[in-house]
Short mmCIF file of C-alpha atoms in Angstrom, two decimals:
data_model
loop_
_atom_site.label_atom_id
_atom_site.label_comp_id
_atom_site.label_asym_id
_atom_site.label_seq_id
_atom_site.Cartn_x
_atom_site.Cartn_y
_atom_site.Cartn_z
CA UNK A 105 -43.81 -57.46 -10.42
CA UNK A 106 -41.08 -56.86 -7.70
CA UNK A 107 -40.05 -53.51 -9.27
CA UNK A 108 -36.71 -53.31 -7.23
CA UNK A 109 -35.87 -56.70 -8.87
CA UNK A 110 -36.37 -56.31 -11.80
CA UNK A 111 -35.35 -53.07 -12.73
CA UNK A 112 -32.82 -53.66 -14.52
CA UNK A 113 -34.52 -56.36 -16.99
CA UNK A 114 -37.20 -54.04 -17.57
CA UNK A 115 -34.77 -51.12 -18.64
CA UNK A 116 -32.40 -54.00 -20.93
CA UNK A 117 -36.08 -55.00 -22.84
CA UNK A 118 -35.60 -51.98 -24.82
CA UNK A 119 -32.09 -52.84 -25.71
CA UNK A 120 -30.94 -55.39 -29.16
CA UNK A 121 -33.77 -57.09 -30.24
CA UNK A 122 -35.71 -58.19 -27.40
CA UNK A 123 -38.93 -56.40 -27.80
CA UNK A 124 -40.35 -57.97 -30.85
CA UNK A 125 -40.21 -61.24 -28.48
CA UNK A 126 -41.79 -59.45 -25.85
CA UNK A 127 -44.27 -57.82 -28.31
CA UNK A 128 -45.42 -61.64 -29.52
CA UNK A 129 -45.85 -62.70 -26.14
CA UNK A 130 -47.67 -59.66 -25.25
CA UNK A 131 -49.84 -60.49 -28.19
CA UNK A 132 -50.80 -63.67 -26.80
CA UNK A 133 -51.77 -62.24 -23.74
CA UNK A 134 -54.44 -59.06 -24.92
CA UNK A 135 -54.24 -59.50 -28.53
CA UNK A 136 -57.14 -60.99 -28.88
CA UNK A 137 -59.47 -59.10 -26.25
CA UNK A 138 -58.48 -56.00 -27.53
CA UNK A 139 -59.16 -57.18 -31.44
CA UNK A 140 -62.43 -58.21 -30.40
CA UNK A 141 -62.90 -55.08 -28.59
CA UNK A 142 -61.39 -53.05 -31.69
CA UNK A 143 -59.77 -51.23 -29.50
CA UNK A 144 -55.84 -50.38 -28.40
CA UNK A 145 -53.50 -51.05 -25.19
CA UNK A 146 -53.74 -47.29 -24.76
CA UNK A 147 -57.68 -47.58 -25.07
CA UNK A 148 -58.36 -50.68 -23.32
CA UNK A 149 -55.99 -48.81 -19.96
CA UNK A 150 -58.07 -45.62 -20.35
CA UNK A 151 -61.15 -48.44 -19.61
CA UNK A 152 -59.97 -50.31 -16.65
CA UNK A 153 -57.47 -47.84 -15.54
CA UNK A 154 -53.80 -47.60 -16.20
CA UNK A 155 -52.45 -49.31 -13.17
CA UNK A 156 -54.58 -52.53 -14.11
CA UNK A 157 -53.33 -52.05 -17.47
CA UNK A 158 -49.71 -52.30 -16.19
CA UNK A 159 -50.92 -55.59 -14.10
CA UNK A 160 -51.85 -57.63 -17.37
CA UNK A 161 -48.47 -55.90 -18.79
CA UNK A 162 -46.85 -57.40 -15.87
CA UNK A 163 -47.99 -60.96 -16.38
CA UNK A 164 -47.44 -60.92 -20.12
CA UNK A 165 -43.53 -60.31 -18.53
CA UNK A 166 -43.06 -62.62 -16.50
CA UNK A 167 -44.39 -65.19 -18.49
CA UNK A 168 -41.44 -63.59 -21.18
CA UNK A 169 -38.97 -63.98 -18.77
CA UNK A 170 -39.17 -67.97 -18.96
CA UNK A 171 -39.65 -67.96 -22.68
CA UNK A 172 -37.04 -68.97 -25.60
CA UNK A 173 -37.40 -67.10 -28.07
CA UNK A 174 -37.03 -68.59 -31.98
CA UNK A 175 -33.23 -68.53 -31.49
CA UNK A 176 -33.66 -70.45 -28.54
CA UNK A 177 -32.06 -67.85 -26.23
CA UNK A 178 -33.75 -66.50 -23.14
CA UNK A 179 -33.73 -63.01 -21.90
CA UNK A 180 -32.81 -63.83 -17.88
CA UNK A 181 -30.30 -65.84 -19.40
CA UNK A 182 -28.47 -63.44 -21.86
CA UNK A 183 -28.99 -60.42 -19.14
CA UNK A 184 -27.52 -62.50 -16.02
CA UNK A 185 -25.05 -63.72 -18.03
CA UNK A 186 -24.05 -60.45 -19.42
CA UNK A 187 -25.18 -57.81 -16.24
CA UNK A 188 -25.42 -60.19 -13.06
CA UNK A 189 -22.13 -59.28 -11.69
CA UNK A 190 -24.03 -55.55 -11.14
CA UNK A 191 -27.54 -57.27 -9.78
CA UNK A 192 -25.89 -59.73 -6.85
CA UNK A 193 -26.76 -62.40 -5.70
CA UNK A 194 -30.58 -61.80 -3.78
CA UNK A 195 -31.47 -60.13 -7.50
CA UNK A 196 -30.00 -62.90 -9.77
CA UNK A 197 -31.65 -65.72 -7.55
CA UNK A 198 -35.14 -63.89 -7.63
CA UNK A 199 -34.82 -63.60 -11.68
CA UNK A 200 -33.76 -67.30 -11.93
CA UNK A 201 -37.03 -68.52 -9.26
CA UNK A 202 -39.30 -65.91 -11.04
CA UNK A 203 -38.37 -67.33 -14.60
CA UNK A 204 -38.78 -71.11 -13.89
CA UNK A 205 -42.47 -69.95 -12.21
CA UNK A 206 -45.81 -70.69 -13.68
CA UNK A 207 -49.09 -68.53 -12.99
CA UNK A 208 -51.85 -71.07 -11.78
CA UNK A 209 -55.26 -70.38 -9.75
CA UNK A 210 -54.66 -70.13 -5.89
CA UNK A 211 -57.47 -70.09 -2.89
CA UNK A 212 -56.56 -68.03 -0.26
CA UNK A 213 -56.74 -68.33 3.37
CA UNK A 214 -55.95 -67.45 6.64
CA UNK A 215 -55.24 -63.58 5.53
CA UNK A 216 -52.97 -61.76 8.23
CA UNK A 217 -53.29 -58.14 6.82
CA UNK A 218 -49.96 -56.79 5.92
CA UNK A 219 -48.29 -60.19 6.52
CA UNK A 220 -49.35 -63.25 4.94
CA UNK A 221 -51.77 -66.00 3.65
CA UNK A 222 -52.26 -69.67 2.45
CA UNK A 223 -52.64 -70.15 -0.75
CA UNK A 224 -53.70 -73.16 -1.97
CA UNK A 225 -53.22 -74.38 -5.61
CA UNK A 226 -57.11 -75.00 -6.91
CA UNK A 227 -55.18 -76.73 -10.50
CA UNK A 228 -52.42 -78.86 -9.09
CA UNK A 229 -53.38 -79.38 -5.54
CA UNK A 230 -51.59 -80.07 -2.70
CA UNK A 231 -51.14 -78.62 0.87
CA UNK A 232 -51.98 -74.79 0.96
CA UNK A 233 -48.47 -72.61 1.30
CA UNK A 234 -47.96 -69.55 3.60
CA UNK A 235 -46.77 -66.73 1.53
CA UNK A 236 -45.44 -63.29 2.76
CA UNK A 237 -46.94 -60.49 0.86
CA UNK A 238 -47.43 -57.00 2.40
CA UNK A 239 -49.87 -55.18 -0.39
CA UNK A 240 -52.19 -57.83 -1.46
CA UNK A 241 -53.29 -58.82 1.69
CA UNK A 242 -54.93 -55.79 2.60
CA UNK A 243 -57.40 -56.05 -0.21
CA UNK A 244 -58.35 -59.80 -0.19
CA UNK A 245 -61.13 -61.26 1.53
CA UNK A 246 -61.28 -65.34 3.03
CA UNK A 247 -61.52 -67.79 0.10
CA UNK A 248 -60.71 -65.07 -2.64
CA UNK A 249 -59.63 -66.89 -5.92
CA UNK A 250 -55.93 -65.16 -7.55
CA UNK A 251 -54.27 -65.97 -10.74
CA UNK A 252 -50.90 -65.58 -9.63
CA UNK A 253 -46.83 -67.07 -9.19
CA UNK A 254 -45.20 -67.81 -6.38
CA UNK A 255 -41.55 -67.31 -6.31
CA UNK A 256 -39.00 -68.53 -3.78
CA UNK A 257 -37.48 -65.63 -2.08
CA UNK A 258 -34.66 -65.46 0.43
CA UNK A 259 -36.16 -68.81 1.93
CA UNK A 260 -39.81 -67.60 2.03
CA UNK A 261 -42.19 -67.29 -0.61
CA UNK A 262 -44.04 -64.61 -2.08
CA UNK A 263 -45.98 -63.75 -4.85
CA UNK A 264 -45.06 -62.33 -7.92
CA UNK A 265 -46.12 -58.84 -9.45
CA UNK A 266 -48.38 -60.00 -12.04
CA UNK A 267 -51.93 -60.71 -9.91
CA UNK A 268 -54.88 -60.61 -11.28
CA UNK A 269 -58.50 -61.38 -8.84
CA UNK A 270 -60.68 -63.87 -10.24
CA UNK A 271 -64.44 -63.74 -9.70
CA UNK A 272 -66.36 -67.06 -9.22
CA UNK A 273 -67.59 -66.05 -13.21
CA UNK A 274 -63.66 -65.98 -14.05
CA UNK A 275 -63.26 -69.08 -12.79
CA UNK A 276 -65.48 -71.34 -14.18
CA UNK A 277 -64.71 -69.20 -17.54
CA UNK A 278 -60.80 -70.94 -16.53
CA UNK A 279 -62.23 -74.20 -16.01
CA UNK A 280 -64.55 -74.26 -19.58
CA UNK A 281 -61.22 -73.02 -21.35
CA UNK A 282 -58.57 -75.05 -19.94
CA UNK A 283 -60.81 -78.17 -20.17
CA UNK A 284 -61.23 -77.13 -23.66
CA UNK A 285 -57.59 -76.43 -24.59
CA UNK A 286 -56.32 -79.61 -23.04
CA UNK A 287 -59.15 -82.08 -24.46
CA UNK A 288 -58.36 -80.61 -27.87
CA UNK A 289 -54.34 -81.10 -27.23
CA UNK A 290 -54.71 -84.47 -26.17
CA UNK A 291 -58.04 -86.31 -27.09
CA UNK A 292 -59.36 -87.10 -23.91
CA UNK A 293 -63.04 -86.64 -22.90
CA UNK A 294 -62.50 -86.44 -19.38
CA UNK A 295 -60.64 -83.79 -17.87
CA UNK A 296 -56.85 -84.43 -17.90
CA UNK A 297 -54.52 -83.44 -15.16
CA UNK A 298 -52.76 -80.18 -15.33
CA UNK A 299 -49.04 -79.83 -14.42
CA UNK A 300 -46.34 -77.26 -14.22
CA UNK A 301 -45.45 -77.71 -17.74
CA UNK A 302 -48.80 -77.21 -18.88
CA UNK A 303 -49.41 -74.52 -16.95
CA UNK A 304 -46.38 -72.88 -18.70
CA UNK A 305 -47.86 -73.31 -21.74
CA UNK A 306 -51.16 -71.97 -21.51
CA UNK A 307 -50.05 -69.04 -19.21
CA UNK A 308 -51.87 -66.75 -21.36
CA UNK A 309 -54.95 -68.33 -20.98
CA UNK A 310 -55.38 -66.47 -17.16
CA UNK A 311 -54.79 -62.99 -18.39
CA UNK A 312 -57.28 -63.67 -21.46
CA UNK A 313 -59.78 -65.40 -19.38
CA UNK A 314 -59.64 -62.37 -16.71
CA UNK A 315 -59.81 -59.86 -19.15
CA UNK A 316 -63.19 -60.51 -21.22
CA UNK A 317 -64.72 -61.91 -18.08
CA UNK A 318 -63.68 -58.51 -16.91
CA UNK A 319 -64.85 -56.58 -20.18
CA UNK A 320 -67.90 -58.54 -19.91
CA UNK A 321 -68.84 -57.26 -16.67
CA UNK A 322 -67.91 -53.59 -17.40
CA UNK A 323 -70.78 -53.81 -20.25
CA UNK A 324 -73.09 -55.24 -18.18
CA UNK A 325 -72.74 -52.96 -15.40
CA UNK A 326 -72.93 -50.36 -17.49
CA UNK A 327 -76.14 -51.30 -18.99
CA UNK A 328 -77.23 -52.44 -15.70
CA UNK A 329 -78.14 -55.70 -14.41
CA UNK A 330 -81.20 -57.62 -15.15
CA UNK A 331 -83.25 -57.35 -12.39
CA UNK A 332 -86.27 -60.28 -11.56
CA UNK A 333 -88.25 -60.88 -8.92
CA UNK A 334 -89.17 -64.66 -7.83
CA UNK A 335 -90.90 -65.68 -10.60
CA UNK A 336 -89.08 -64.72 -13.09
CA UNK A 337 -90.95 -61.48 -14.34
CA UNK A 338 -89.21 -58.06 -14.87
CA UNK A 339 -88.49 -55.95 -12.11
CA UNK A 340 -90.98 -52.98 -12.02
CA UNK A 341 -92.73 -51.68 -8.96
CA UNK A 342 -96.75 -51.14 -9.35
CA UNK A 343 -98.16 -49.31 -6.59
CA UNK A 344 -102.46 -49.64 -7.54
CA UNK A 345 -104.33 -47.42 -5.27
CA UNK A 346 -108.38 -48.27 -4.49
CA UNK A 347 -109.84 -45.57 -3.54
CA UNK A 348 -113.14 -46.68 -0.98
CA UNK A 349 -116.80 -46.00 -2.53
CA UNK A 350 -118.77 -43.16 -0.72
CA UNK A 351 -120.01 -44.33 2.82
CA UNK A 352 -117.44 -47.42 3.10
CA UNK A 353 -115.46 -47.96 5.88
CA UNK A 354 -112.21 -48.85 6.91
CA UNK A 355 -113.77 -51.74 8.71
CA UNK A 356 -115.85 -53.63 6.35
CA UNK A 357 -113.01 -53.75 3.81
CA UNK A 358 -110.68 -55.32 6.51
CA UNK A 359 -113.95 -57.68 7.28
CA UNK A 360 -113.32 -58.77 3.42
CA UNK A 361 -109.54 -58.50 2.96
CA UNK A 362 -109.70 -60.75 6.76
CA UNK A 363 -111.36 -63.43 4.66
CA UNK A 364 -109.17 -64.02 1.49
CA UNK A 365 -107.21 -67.04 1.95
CA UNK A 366 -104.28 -65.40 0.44
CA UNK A 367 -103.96 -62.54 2.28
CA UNK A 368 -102.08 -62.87 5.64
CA UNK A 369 -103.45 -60.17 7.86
CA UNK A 370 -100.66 -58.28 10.49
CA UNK A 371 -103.01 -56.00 11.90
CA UNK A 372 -106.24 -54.40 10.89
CA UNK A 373 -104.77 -52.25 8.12
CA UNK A 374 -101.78 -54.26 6.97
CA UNK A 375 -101.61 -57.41 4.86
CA UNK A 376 -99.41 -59.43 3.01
CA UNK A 377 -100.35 -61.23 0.05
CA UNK A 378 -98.75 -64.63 -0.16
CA UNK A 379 -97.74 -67.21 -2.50
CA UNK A 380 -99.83 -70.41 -2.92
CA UNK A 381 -97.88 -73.35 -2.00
CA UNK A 382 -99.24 -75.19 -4.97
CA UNK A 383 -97.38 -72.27 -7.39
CA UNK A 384 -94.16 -73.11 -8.50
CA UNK A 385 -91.26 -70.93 -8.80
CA UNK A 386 -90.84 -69.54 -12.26
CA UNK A 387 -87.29 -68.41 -13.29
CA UNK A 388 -86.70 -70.57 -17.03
CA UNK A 389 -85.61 -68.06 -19.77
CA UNK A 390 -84.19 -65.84 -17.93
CA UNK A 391 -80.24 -64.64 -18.16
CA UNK A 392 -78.36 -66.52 -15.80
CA UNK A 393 -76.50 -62.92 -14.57
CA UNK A 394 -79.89 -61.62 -13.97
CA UNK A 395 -80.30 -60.49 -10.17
CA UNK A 396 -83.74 -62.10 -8.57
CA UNK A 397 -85.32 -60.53 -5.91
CA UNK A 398 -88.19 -63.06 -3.44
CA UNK A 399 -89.11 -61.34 -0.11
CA UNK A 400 -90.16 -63.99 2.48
CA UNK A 401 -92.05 -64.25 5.50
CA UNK A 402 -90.37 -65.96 8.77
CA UNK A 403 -91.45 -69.60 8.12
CA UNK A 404 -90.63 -69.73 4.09
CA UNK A 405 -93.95 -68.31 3.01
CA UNK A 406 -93.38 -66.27 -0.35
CA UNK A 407 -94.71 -62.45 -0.56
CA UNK A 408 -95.76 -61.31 -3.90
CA UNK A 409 -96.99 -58.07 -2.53
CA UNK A 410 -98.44 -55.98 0.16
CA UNK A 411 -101.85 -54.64 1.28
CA UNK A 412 -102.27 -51.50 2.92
CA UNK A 413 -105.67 -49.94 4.67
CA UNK A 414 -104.98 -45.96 5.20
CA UNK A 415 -107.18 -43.06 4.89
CA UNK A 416 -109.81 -43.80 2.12
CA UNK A 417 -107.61 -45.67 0.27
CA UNK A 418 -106.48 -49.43 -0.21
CA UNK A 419 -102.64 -49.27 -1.79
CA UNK A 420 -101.40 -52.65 -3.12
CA UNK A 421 -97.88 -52.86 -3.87
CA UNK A 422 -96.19 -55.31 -5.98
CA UNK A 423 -93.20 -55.75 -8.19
CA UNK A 424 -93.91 -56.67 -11.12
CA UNK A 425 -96.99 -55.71 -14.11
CA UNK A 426 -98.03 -59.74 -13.83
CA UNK A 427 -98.30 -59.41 -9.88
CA UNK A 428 -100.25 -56.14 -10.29
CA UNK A 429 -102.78 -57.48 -12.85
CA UNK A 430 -103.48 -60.86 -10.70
CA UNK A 431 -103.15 -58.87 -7.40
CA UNK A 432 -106.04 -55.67 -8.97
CA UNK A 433 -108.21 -59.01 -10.26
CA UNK A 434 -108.03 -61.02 -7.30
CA UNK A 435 -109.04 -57.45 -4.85
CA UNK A 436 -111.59 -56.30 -7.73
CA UNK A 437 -113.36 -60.13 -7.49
CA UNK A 438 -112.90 -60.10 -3.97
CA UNK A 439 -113.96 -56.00 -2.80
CA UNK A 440 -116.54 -55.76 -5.81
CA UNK A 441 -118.50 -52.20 -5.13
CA UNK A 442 -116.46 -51.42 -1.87
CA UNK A 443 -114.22 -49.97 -3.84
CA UNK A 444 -114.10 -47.72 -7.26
CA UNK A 445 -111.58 -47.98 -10.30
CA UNK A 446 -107.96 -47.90 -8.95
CA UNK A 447 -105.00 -45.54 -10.08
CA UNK A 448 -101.38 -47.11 -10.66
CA UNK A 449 -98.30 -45.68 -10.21
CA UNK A 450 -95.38 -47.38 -12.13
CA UNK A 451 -91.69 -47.38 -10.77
CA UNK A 452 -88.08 -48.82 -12.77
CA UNK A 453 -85.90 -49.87 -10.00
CA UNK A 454 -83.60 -47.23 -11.19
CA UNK A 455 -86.53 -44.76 -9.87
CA UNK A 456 -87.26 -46.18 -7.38
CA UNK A 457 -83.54 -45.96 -6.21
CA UNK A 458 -83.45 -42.14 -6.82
CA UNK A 459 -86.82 -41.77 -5.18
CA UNK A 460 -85.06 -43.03 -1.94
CA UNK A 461 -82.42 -40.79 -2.27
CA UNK A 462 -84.35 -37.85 -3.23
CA UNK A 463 -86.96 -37.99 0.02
CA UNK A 464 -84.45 -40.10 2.14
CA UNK A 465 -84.67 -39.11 5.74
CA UNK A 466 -82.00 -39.72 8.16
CA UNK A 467 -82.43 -42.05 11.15
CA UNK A 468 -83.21 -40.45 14.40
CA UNK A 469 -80.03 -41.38 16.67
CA UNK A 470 -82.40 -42.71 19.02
CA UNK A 471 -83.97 -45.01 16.57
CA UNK A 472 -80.84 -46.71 15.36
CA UNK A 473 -79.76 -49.56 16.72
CA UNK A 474 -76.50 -50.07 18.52
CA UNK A 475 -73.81 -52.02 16.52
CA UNK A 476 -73.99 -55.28 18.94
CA UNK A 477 -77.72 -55.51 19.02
CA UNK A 478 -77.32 -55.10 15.49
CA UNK A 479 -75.08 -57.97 15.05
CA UNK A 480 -76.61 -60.42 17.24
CA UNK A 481 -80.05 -59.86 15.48
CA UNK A 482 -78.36 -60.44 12.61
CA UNK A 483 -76.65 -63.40 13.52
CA UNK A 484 -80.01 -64.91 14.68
CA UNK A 485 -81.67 -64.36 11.52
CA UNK A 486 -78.53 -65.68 9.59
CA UNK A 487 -78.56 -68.94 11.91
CA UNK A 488 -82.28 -69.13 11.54
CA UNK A 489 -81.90 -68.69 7.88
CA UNK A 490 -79.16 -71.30 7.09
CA UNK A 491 -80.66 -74.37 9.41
CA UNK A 492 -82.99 -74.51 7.27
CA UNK A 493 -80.94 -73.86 3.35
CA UNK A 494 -79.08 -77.36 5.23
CA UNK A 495 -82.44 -79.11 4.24
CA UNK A 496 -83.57 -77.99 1.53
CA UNK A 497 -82.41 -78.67 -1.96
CA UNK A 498 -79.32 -76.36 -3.47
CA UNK A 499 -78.70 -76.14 -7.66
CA UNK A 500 -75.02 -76.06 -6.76
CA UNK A 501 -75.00 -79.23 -5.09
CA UNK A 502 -77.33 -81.09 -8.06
CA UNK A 503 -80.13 -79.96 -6.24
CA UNK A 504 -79.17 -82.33 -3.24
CA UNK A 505 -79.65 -81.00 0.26
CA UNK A 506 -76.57 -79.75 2.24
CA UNK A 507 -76.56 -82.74 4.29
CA UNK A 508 -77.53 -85.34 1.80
CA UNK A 509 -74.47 -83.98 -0.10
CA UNK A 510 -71.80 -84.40 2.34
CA UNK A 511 -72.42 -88.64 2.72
CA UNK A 512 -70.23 -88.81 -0.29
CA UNK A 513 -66.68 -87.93 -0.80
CA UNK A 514 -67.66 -85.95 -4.11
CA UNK A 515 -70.67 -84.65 -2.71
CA UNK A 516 -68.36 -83.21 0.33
CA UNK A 517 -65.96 -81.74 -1.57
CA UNK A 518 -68.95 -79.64 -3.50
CA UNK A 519 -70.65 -78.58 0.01
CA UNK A 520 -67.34 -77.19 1.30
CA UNK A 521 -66.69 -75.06 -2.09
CA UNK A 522 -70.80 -73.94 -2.02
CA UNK A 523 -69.95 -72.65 1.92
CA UNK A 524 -66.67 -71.37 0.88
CA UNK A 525 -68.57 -69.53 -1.72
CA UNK A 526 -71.85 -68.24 0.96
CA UNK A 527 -68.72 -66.53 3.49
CA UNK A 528 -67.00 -65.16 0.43
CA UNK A 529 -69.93 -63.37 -1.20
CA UNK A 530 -70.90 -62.10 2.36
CA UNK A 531 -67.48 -60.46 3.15
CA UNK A 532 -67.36 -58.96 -0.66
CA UNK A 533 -71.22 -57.75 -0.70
CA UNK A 534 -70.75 -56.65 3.05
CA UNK A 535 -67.18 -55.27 3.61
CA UNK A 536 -65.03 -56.93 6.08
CA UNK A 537 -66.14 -54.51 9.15
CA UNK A 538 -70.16 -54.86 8.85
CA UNK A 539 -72.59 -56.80 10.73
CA UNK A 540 -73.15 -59.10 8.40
CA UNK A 541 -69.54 -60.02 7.43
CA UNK A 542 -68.59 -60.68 11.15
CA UNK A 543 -71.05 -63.69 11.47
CA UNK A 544 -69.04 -67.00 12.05
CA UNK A 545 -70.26 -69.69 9.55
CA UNK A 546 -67.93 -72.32 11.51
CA UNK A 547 -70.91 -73.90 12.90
CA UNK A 548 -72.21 -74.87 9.46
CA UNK A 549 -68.70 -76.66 8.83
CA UNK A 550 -69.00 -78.47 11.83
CA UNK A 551 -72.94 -79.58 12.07
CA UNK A 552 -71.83 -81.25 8.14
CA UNK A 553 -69.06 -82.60 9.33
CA UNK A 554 -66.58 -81.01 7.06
CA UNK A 555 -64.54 -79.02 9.07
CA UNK A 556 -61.38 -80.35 8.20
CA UNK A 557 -61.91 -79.02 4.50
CA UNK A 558 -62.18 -75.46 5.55
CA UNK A 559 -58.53 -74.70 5.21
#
């Protein structure tokens, strides 16, 4: 909220009879999150922090503010009517424009830190609308998604206190729940359109929506997420060590490992074991919040593990128990008597994690690679990587190719929210300053022929 503003209304909510308005408003915005949770307001902002806490306070306000209540009186109303004379005129005109306002779900664009951004109106649609906002825009990131009001200000506009940031999960949570709430209000089976005055009406719907999406994630995080590699199986690192039979060499096991088909040699010592095209892809059953991890060689070829020739020892390292067990059969059938039983070493990714950090060792200065080098390698490997995603079949898109997608006026709209989506997550997982965040995806707009939808 715009403290300064509102100051006053905040102070005459404890005044009369006003609060057990506010306190079934309120209700409709956390009651039920925090009865599901069992837990209280003073609980549930001990849990996300007490300035978030004041946030979703904020929004259940404002949406008060433009509330009757069962007498049919309204609180800006009564107060303006009773205490404008000692608010003015800038005050009284904000109350008025913040109490006829509706919290919808806004795209945001064009972020001048400090300044402004577009925001465009993902619910009603229309043209995106600059907005002056100093603290917000410090924090968002291109094509960040905002529950959030506008409000009219001494002729610009700006946004309201009560902002909450929704994840792509939050979203589509929106979408399911709105859809729902509207098919059940008025019988239709396809998606009916969503006004102001609807809006109005299911303002609680945002802060509900954000909240157990947000509660959600908390647990998860907590328990940590689900971690897969490319086919599906659970995340655990098998390291299986062959130690060489007495009067073996180094040579005649390369001779062998040289001659599996599925072994791609690098050098004399160093393999990688590859996928066989004929294998499909196995990810059914698993939870779609799950985190897969596929390694890849430079022209698409997947790795399920590496080979590696040192001492008198052949290590094979995989990432999964299934990869070990085909990976130990396939060297045992292959190696036979070159080789005696092997040892394995088993890893969580949780281990392996504080491994790393335990026997880390720093990067000699000259090693490291200056920032620009670092970026245009990057850049090439990013451009390398997403002429060929254009081609190849994306889930998102109905598993249509980029550029069979974008011959249809549906199909286009879907490409530009998938790209929108590719830059966002790259800036978030990044940070706005790195390498990888500073690569310009305009070229993808433009070689689909979309550009005019990336506003």
């Amino acid at each position: 909220m715009a403290a300064d503003e509102l100051t006053g209304l905040i102070r005459y909510l404890g005044q009369e009879d006003w609060q057990e308005c506010f306190g079934e408003v309120l209700g409709d915005h956390i009651g039920p999150a925090l009865e599901a949770g069992d837990i209280s307001f003073e609980e549930l902002a001990e849990m996300i922090g007490p300035d978030v806490a004041m946030t979703l306070w904020g929004c259940a306000f404002e949406d008060f503010l433009g509330q009757d209540c069962d007498d049919g009186r309204n609180f800006v109303d009564i107060y303006l009517k009773r205490r404008g004379w000692k608010e003015g005129p800038r005050n009284s005109a904000y109350m008025r424009a913040l109490k006829a306002s509706v919290m919808s779900l806004y795209e945001v664009s064009d972020i001048k830190p400090g300044q402004s951004l577009m925001a465009r109106d993902l619910l009603r649609g229309g043209e995106p609308v600059l907005v002056h906002e100093g603290t917000a825009t410090r924090t968002l990131e291109q094509w960040d998604r905002i529950a959030a009001r506008l409000v009219p200000s001494d002729g610009k506009t700006i946004l309201a206190g009560g902002l909450l940031a929704y994840s792509r999960g939050a979203c589509e949570d929106l979408a399911a729940n709105l859809y729902m709430a509207l098919r059940k209000r008025r019988g239709k089976a396809e998606f009916p359109k969503v006004d102001t005055q609807t809006l109005h009406e299911l303002a609680p719907m945002f802060t509900l929506t954000w909240l157990f999406r947000t509660l959600e994630d908390m647990a998860r995080q907590m328990e940590g997420p689900a971690l897969f590699n490319g086919d599906g199986e659970d995340l655990v690192f098998h390291e299986v060590c062959f130690p060489l039979a007495k009067g073996v060499t180094q040579k005649t096991v390369a001779d062998v490992l040289d001659g599996i088909m599925a072994l791609r040699p690098e050098n004399r010592s160093f393999w990688n074991w590859l996928k066989e095209p004929s294998n499909p892809v196995g990810k059914a059953g698993r939870d779609e919040n799950g985190r897969f991890l596929r390694t890849e060689m430079d022209d698409g070829a997947i790795v399920l593990g590496t080979l590696d020739l040192k001492g008198r020892q052949l290590r094979l390292q995989v990432n999964s128990k299934e990869r070990a067990e085909r990976g130990r059969a396939m060297l045992q059938a292959g190696l036979g008597d070159l080789v005696r039983a092997p040892l394995t070493q088993i890893m969580t990714p949780a281990q392996a994690m504080e491994d790393r950090r335990t026997h880390g060792r720093e990067v000699s200065p000259e090693l490291q690679i200056p920032p620009e080098e670092e970026a245009r390698m990057i850049g090439q490997m990013l451009e390398r990587h997403y002429r060929q995603v254009l081609d190849e079949p994306v889930p998102a898109l109905g598993d249509m190719t980029p550029r069979q997608a974008v011959q249809t006026a549906s199909g286009r709209k879907k490409v530009a929210i998938w790209l929108k989506g590719i830059e966002n997550t790259t800036v978030r997982a990044h940070g706005s300053g790195g390498a990888m965040a500073a690569y310009d995806f305009g070229w993808m707009w433009h070689e689909l022929g979309i550009i005019r939808l990336r506003k």
